[in-house]
Tab-separated table of N, CA, C and O in Angstrom:
chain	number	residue	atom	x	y	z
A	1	UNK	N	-77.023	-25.861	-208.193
A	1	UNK	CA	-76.084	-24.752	-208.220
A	1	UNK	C	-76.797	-23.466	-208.632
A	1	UNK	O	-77.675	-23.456	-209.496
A	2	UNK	N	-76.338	-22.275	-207.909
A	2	UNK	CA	-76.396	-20.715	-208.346
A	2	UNK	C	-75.426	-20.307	-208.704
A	2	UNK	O	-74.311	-20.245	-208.185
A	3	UNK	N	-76.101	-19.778	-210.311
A	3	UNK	CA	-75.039	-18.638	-211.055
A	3	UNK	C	-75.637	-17.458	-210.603
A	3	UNK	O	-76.821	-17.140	-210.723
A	4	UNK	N	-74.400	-16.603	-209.880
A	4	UNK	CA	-74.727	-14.806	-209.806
A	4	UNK	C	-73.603	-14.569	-211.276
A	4	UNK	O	-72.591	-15.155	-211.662
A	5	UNK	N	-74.407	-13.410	-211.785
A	5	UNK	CA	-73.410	-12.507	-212.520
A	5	UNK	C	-73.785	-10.977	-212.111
A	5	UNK	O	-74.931	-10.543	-212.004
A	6	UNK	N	-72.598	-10.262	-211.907
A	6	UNK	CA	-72.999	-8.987	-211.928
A	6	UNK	C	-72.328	-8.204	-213.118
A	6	UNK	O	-71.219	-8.470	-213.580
A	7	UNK	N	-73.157	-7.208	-213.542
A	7	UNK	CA	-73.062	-6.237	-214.218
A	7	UNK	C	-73.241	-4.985	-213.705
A	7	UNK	O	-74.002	-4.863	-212.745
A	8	UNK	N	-72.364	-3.480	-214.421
A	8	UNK	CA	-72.737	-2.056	-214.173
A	8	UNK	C	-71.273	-1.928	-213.460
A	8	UNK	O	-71.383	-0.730	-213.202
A	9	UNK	N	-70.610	-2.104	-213.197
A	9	UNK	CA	-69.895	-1.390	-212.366
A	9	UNK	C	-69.027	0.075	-213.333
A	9	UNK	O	-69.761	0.403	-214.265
A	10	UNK	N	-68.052	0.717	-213.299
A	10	UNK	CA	-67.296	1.241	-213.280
A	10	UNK	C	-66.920	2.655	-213.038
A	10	UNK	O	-67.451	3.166	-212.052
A	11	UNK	N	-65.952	3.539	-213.872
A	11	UNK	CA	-65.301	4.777	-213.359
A	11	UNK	C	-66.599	6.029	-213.334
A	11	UNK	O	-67.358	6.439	-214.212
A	12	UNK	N	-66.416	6.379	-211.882
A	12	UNK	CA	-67.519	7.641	-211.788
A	12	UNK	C	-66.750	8.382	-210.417
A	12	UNK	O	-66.433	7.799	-209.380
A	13	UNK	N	-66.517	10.106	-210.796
A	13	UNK	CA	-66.659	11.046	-210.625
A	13	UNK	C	-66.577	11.363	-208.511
A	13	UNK	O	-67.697	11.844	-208.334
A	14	UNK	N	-66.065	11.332	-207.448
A	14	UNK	CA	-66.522	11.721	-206.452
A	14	UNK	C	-67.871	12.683	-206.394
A	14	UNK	O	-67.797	13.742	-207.017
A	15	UNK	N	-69.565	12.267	-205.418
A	15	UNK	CA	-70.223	13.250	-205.977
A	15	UNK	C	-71.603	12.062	-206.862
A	15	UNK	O	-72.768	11.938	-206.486
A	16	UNK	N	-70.959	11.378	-208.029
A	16	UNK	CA	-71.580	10.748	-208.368
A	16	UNK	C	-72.511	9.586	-208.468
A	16	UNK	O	-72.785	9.597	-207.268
A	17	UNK	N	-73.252	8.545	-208.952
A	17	UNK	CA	-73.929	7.606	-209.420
A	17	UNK	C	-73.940	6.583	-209.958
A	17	UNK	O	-74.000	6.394	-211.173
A	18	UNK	N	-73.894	5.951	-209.274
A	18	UNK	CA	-73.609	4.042	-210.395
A	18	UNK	C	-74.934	3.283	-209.948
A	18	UNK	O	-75.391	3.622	-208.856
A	19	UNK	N	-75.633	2.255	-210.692
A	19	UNK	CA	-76.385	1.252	-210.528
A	19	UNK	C	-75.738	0.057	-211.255
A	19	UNK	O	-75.526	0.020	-212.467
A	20	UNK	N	-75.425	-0.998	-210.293
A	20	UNK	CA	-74.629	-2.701	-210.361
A	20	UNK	C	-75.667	-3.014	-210.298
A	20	UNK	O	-76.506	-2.265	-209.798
A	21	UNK	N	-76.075	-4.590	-210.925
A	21	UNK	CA	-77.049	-5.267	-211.353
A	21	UNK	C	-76.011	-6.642	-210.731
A	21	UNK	O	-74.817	-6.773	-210.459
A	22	UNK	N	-77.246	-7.526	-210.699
A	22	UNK	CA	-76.568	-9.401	-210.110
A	22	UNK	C	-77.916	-9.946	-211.101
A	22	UNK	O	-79.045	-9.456	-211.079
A	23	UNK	N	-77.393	-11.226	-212.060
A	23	UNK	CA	-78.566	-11.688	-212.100
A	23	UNK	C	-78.421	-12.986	-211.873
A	23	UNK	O	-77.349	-13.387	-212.326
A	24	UNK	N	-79.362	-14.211	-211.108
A	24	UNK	CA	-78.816	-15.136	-210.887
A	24	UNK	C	-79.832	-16.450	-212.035
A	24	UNK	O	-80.893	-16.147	-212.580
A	25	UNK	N	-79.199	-17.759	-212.153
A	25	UNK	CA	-79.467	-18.790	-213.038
A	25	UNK	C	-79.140	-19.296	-212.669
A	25	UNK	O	-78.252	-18.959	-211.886
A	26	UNK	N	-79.573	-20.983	-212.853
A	26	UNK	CA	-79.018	-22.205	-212.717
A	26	UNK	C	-79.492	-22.936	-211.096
A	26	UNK	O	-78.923	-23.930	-210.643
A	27	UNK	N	-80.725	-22.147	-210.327
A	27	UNK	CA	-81.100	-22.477	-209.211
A	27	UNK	C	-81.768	-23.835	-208.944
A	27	UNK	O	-82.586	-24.075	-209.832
A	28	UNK	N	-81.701	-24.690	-208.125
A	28	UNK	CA	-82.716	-25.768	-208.098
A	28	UNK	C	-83.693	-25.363	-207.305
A	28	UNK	O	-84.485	-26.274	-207.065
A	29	UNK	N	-83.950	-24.345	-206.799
A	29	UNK	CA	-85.371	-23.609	-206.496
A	29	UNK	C	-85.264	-22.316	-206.799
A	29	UNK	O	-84.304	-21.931	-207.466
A	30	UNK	N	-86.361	-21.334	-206.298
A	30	UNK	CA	-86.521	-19.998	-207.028
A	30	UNK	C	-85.692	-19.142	-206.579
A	30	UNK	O	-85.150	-19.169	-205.473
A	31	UNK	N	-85.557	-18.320	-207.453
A	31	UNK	CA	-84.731	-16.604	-206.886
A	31	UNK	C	-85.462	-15.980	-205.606
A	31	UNK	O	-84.894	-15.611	-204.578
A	32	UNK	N	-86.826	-15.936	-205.872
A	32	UNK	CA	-87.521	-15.877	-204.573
A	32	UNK	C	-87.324	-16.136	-203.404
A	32	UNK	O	-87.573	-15.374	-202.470
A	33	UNK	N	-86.678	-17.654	-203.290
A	33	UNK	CA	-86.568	-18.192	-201.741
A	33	UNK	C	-85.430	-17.633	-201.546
A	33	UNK	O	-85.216	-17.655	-200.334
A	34	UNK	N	-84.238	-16.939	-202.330
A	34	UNK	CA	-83.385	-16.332	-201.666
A	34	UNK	C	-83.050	-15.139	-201.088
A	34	UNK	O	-83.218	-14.188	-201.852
A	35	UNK	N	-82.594	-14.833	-199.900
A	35	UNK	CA	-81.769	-13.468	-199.466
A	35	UNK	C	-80.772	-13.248	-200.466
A	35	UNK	O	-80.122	-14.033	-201.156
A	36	UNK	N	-80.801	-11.912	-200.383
A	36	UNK	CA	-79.507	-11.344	-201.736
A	36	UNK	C	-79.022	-10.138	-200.940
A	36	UNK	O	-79.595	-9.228	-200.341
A	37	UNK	N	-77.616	-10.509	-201.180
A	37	UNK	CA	-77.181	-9.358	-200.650
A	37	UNK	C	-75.746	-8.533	-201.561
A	37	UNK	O	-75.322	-9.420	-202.302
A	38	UNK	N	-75.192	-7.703	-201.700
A	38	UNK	CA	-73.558	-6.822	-201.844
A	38	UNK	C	-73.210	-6.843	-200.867
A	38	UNK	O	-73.834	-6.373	-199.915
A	39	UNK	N	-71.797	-7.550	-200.779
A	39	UNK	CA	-70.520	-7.008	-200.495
A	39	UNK	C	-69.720	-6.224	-201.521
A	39	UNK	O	-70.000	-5.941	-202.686
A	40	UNK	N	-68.309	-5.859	-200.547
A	40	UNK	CA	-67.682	-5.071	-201.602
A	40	UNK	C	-66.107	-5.588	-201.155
A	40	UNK	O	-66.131	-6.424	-200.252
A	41	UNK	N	-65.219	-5.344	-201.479
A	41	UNK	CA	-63.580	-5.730	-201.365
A	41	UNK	C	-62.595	-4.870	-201.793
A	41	UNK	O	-62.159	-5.092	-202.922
A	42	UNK	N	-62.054	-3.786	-201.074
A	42	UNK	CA	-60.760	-3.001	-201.818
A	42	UNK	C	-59.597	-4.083	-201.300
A	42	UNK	O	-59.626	-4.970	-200.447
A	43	UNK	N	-58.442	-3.547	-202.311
A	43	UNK	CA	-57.071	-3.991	-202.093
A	43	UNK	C	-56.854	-3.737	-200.637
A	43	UNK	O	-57.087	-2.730	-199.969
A	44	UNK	N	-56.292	-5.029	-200.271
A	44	UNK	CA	-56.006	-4.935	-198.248
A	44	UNK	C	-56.656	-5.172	-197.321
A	44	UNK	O	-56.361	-5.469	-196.163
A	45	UNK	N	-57.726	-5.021	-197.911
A	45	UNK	CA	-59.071	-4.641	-196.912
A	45	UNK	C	-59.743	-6.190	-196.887
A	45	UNK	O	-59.576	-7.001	-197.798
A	46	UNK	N	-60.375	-6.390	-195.916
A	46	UNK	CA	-61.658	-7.723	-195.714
A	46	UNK	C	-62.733	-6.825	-196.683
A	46	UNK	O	-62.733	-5.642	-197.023
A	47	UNK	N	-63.587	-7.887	-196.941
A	47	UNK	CA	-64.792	-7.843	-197.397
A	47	UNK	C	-65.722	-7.610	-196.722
A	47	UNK	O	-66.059	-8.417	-195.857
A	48	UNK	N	-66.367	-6.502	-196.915
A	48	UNK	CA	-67.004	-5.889	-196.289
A	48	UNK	C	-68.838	-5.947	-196.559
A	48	UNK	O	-69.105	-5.531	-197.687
A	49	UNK	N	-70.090	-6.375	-195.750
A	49	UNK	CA	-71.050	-6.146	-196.176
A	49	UNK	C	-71.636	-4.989	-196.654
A	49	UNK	O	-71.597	-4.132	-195.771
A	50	UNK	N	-72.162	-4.590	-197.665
A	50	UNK	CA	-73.209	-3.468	-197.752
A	50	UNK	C	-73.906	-3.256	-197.626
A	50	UNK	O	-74.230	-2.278	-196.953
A	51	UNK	N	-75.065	-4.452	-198.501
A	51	UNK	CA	-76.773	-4.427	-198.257
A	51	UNK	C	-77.204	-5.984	-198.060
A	51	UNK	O	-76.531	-7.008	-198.167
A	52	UNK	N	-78.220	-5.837	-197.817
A	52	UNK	CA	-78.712	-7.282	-198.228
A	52	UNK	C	-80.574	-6.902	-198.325
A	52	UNK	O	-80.949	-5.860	-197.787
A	53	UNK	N	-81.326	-7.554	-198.830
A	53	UNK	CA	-82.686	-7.705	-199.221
A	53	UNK	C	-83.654	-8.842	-198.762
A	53	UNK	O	-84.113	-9.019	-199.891
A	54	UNK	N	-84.138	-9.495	-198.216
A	54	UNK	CA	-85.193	-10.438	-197.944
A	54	UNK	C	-85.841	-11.342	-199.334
A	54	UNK	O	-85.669	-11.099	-200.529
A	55	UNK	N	-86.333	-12.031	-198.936
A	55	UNK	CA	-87.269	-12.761	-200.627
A	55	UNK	C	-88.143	-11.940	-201.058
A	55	UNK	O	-88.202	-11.790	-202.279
A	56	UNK	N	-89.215	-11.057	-200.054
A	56	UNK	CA	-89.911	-10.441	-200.746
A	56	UNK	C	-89.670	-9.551	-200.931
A	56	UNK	O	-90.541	-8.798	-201.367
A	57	UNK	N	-87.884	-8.909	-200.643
A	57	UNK	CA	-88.118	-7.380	-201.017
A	57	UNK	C	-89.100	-6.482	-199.733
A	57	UNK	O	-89.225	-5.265	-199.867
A	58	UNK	N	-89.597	-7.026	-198.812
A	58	UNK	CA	-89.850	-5.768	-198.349
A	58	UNK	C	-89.057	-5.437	-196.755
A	58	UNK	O	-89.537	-4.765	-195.842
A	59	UNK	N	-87.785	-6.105	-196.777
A	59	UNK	CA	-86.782	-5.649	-195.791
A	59	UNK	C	-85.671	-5.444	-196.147
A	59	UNK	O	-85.242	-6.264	-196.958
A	60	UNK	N	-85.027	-4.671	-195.862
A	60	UNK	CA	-83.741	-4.268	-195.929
A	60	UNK	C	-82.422	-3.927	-194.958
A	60	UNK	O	-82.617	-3.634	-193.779
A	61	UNK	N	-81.650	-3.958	-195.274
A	61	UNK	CA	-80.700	-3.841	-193.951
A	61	UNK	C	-79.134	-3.621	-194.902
A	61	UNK	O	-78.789	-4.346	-195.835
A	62	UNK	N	-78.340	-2.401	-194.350
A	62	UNK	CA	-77.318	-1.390	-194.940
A	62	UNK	C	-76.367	-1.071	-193.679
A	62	UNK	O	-76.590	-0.583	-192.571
A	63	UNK	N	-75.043	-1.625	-194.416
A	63	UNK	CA	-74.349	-1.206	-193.435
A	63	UNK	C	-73.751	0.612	-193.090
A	63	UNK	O	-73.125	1.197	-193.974
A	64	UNK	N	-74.038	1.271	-191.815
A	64	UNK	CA	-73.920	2.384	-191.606
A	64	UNK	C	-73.168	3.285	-192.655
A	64	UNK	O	-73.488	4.436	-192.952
A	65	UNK	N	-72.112	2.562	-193.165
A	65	UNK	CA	-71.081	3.575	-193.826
A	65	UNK	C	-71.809	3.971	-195.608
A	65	UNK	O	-71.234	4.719	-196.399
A	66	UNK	N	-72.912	3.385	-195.848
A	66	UNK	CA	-74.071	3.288	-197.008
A	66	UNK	C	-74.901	4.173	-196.800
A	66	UNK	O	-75.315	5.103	-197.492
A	67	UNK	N	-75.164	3.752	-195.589
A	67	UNK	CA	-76.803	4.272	-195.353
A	67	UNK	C	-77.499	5.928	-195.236
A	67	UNK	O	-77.243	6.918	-194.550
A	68	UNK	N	-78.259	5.675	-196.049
A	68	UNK	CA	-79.158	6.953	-197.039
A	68	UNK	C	-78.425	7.462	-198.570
A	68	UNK	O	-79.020	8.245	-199.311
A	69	UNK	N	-77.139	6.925	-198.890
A	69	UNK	CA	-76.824	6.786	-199.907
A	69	UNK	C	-76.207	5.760	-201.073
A	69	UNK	O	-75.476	5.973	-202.040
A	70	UNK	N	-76.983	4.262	-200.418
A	70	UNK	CA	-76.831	3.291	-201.541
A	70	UNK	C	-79.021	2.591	-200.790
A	70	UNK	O	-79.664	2.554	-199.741
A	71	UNK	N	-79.191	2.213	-202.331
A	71	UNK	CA	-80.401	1.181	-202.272
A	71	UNK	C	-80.476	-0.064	-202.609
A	71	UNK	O	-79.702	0.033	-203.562
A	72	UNK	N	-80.712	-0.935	-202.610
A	72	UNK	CA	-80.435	-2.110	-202.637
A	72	UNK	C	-82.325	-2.458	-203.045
A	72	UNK	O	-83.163	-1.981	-202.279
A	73	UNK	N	-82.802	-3.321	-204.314
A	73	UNK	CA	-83.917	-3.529	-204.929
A	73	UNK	C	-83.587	-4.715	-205.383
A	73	UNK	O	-82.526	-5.313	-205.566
A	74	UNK	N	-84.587	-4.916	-205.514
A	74	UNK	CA	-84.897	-7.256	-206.034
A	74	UNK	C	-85.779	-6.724	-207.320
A	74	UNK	O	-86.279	-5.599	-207.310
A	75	UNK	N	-85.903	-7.501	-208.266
A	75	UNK	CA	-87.043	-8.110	-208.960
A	75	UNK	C	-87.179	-9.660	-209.400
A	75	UNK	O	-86.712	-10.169	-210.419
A	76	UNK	N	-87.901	-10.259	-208.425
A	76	UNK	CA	-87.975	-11.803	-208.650
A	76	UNK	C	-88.192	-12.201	-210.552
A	76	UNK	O	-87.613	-13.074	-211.198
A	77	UNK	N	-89.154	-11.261	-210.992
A	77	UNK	CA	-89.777	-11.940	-212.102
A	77	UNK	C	-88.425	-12.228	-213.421
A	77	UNK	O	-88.377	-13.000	-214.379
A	78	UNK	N	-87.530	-11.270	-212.924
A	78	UNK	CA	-86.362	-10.998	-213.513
A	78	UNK	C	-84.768	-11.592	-212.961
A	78	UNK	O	-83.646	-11.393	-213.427
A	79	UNK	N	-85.217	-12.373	-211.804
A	79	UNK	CA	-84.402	-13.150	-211.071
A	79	UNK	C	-83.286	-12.072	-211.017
A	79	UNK	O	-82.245	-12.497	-211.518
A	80	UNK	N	-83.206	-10.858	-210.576
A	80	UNK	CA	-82.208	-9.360	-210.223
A	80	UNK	C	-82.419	-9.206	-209.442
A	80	UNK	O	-83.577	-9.407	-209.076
A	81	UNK	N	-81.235	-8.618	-208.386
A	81	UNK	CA	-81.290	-7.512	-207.433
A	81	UNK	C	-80.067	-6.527	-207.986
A	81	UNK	O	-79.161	-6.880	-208.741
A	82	UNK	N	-80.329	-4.828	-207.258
A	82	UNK	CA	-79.709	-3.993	-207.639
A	82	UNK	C	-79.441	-3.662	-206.732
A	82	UNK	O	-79.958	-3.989	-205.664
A	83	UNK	N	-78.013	-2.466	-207.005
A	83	UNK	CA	-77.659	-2.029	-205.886
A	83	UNK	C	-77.300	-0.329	-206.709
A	83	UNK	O	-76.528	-0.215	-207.661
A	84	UNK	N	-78.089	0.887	-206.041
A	84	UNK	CA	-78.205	2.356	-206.607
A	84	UNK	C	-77.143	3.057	-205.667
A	84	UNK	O	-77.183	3.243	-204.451
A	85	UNK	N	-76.672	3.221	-206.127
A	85	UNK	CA	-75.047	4.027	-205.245
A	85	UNK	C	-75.054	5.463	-205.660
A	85	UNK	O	-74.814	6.022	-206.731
A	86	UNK	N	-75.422	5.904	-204.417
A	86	UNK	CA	-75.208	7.811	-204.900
A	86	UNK	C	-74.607	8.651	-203.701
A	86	UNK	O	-74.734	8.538	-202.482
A	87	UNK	N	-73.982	9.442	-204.416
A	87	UNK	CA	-73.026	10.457	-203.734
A	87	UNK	C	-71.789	9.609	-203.179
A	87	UNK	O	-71.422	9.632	-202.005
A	88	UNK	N	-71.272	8.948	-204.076
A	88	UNK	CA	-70.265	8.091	-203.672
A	88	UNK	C	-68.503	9.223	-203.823
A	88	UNK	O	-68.150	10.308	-204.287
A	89	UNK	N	-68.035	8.297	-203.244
A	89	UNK	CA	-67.088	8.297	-202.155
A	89	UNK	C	-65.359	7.431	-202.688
A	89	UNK	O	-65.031	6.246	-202.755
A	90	UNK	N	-64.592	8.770	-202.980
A	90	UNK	CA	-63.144	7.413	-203.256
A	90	UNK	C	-63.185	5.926	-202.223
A	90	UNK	O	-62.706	4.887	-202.676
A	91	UNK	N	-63.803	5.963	-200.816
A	91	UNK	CA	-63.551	5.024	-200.156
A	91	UNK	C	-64.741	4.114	-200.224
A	91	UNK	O	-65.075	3.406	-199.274
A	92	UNK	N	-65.456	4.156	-201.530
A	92	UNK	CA	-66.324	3.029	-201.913
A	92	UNK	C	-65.834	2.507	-202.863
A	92	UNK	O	-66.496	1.563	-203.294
A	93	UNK	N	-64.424	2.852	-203.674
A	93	UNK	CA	-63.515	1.899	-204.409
A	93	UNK	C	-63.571	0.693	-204.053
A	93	UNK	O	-63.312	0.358	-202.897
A	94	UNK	N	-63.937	-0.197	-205.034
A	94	UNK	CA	-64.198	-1.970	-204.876
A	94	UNK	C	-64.355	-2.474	-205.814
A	94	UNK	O	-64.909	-1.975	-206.793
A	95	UNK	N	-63.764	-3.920	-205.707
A	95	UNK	CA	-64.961	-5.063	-206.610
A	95	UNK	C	-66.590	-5.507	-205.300
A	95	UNK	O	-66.799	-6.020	-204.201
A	96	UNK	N	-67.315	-4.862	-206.441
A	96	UNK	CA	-68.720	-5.306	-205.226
A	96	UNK	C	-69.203	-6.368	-205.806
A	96	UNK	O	-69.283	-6.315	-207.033
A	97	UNK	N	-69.599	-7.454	-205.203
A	97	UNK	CA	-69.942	-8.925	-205.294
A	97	UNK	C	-71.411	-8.870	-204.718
A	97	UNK	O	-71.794	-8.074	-203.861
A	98	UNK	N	-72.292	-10.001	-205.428
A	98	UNK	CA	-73.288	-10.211	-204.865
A	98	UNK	C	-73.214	-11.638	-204.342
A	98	UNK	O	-72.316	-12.456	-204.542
A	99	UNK	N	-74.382	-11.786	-203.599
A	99	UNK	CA	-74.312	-12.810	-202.732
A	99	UNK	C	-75.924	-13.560	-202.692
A	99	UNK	O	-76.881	-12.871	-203.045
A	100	UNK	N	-76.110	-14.806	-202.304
A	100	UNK	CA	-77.490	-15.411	-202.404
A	100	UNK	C	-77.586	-16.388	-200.388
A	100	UNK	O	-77.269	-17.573	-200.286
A	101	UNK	N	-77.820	-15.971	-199.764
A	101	UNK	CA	-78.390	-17.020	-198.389
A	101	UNK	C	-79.725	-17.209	-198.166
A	101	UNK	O	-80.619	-17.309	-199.006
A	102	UNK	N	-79.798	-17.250	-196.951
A	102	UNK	CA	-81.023	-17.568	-196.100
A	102	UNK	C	-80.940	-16.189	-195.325
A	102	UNK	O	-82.070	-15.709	-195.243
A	103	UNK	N	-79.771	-15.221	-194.602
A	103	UNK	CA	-80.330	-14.498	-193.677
A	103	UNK	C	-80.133	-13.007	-194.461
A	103	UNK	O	-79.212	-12.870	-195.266
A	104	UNK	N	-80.784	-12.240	-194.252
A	104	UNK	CA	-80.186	-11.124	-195.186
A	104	UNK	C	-79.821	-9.828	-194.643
A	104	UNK	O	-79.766	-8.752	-195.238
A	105	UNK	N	-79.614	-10.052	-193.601
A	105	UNK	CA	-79.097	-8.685	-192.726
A	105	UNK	C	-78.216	-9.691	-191.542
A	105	UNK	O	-78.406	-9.741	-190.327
A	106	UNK	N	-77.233	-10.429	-192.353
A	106	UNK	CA	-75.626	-11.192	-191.902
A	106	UNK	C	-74.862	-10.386	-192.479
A	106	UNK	O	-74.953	-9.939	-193.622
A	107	UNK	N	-73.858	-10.130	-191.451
A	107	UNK	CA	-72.855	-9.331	-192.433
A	107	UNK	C	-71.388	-10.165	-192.324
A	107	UNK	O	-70.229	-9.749	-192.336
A	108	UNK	N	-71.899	-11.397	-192.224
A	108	UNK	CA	-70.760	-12.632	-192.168
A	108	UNK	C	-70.631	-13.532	-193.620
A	108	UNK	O	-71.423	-14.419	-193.938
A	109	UNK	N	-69.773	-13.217	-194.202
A	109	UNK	CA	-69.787	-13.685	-195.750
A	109	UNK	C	-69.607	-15.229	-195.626
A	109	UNK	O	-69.770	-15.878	-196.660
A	110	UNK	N	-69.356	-15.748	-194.723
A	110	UNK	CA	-69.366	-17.409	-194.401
A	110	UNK	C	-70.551	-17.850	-194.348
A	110	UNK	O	-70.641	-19.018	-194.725
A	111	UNK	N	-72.275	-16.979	-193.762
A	111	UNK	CA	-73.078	-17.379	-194.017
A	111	UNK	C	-73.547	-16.714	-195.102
A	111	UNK	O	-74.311	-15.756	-194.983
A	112	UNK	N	-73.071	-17.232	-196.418
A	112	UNK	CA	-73.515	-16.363	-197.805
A	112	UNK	C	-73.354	-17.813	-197.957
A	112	UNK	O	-72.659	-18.525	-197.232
A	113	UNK	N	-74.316	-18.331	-199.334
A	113	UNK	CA	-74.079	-19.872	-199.868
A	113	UNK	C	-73.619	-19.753	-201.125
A	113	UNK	O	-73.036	-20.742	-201.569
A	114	UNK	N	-73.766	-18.398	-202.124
A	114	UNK	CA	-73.300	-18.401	-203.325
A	114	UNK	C	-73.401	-16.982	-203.687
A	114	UNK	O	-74.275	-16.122	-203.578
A	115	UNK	N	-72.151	-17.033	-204.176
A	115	UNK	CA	-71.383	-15.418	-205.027
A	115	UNK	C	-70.892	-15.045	-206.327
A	115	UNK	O	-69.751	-15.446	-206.559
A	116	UNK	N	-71.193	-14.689	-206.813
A	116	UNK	CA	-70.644	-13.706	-207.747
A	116	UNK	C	-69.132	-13.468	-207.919
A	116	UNK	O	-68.415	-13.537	-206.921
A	117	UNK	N	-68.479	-13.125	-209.414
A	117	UNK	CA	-67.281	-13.199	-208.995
A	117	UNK	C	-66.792	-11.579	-209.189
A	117	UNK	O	-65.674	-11.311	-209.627
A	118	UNK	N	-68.019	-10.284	-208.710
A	118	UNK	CA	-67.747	-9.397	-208.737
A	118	UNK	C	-67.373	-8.130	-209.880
A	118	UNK	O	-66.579	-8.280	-210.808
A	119	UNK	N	-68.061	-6.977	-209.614
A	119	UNK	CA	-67.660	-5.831	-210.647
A	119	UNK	C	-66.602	-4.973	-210.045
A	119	UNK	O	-66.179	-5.240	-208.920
A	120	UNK	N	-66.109	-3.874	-210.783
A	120	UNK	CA	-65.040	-3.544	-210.735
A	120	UNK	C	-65.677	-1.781	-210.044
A	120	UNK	O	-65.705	-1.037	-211.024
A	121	UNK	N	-65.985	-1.265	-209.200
A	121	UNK	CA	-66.331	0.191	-209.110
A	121	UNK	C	-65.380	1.028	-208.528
A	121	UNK	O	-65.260	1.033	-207.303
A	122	UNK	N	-64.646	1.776	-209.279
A	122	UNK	CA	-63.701	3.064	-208.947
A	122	UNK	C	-64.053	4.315	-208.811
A	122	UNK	O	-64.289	4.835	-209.902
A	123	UNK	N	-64.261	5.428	-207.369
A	123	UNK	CA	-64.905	6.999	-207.581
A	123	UNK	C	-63.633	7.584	-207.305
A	123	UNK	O	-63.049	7.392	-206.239
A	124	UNK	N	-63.121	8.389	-208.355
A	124	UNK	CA	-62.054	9.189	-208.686
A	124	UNK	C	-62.186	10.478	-207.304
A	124	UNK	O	-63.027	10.300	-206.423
A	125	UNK	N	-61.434	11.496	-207.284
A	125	UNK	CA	-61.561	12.363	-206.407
A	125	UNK	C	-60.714	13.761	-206.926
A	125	UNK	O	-60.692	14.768	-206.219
């Protein structure tokens, strides 16, 4: 079994800055061999992908409505990935969840194998 926990979320400003943290435990192999990715979930809405990361960190893949203003970073040694959210947006209101697979630029949460049970991020307006 994988434990995700995330940390960082909450109330910031339209305009502003948040960094969410995932850290995962309890793997029967390494943080390494996994893809990590954020989703996010408002009231009503499906769950939506955001980012996702590769094992080594050196690919990435963001869904359009993100992209050039969220980053998405791993550190294996620390079994973390992050997610840097700037110039956010009332319509990035969510619980954002992290996620652990094999592919990391799926934006199908059925191929996710283990999640997080999500932070809470609200941008006022």
């Amino acid at each position: 079994q994988v434990q995700l926990v995330e940390s960082g979320g909450g109330l910031v400003q339209a305009g502003g800055s948040l960094s969410v943290s995932c850290v995962a435990s309890g793997a029967t192999f390494t943080f390494s061999r996994l893809a990590m990715g954020w989703f996010r979930q408002a009231p009503g809405k499906e769950r939506e992908f955001v980012a996702g990361i590769n094992r080594n960190g050196d690919n990435t893949y963001y869904a359009d409505s993100v992209k050039g203003r969220f980053t998405i970073s791993r550190d294996n040694a620390k079994n973390t990935v992050y997610l840097q959210m700037n110039s956010l947006k009332p319509e990035d209101t969510a619980v954002y969840s992290c996620a652990g697979g094999s592919l990391f630029s799926s934006s199908r949460p059925s191929t996710w194998a283990y999640w997080g049970r999500g932070t809470q991020v609200t941008v006022s307006s």
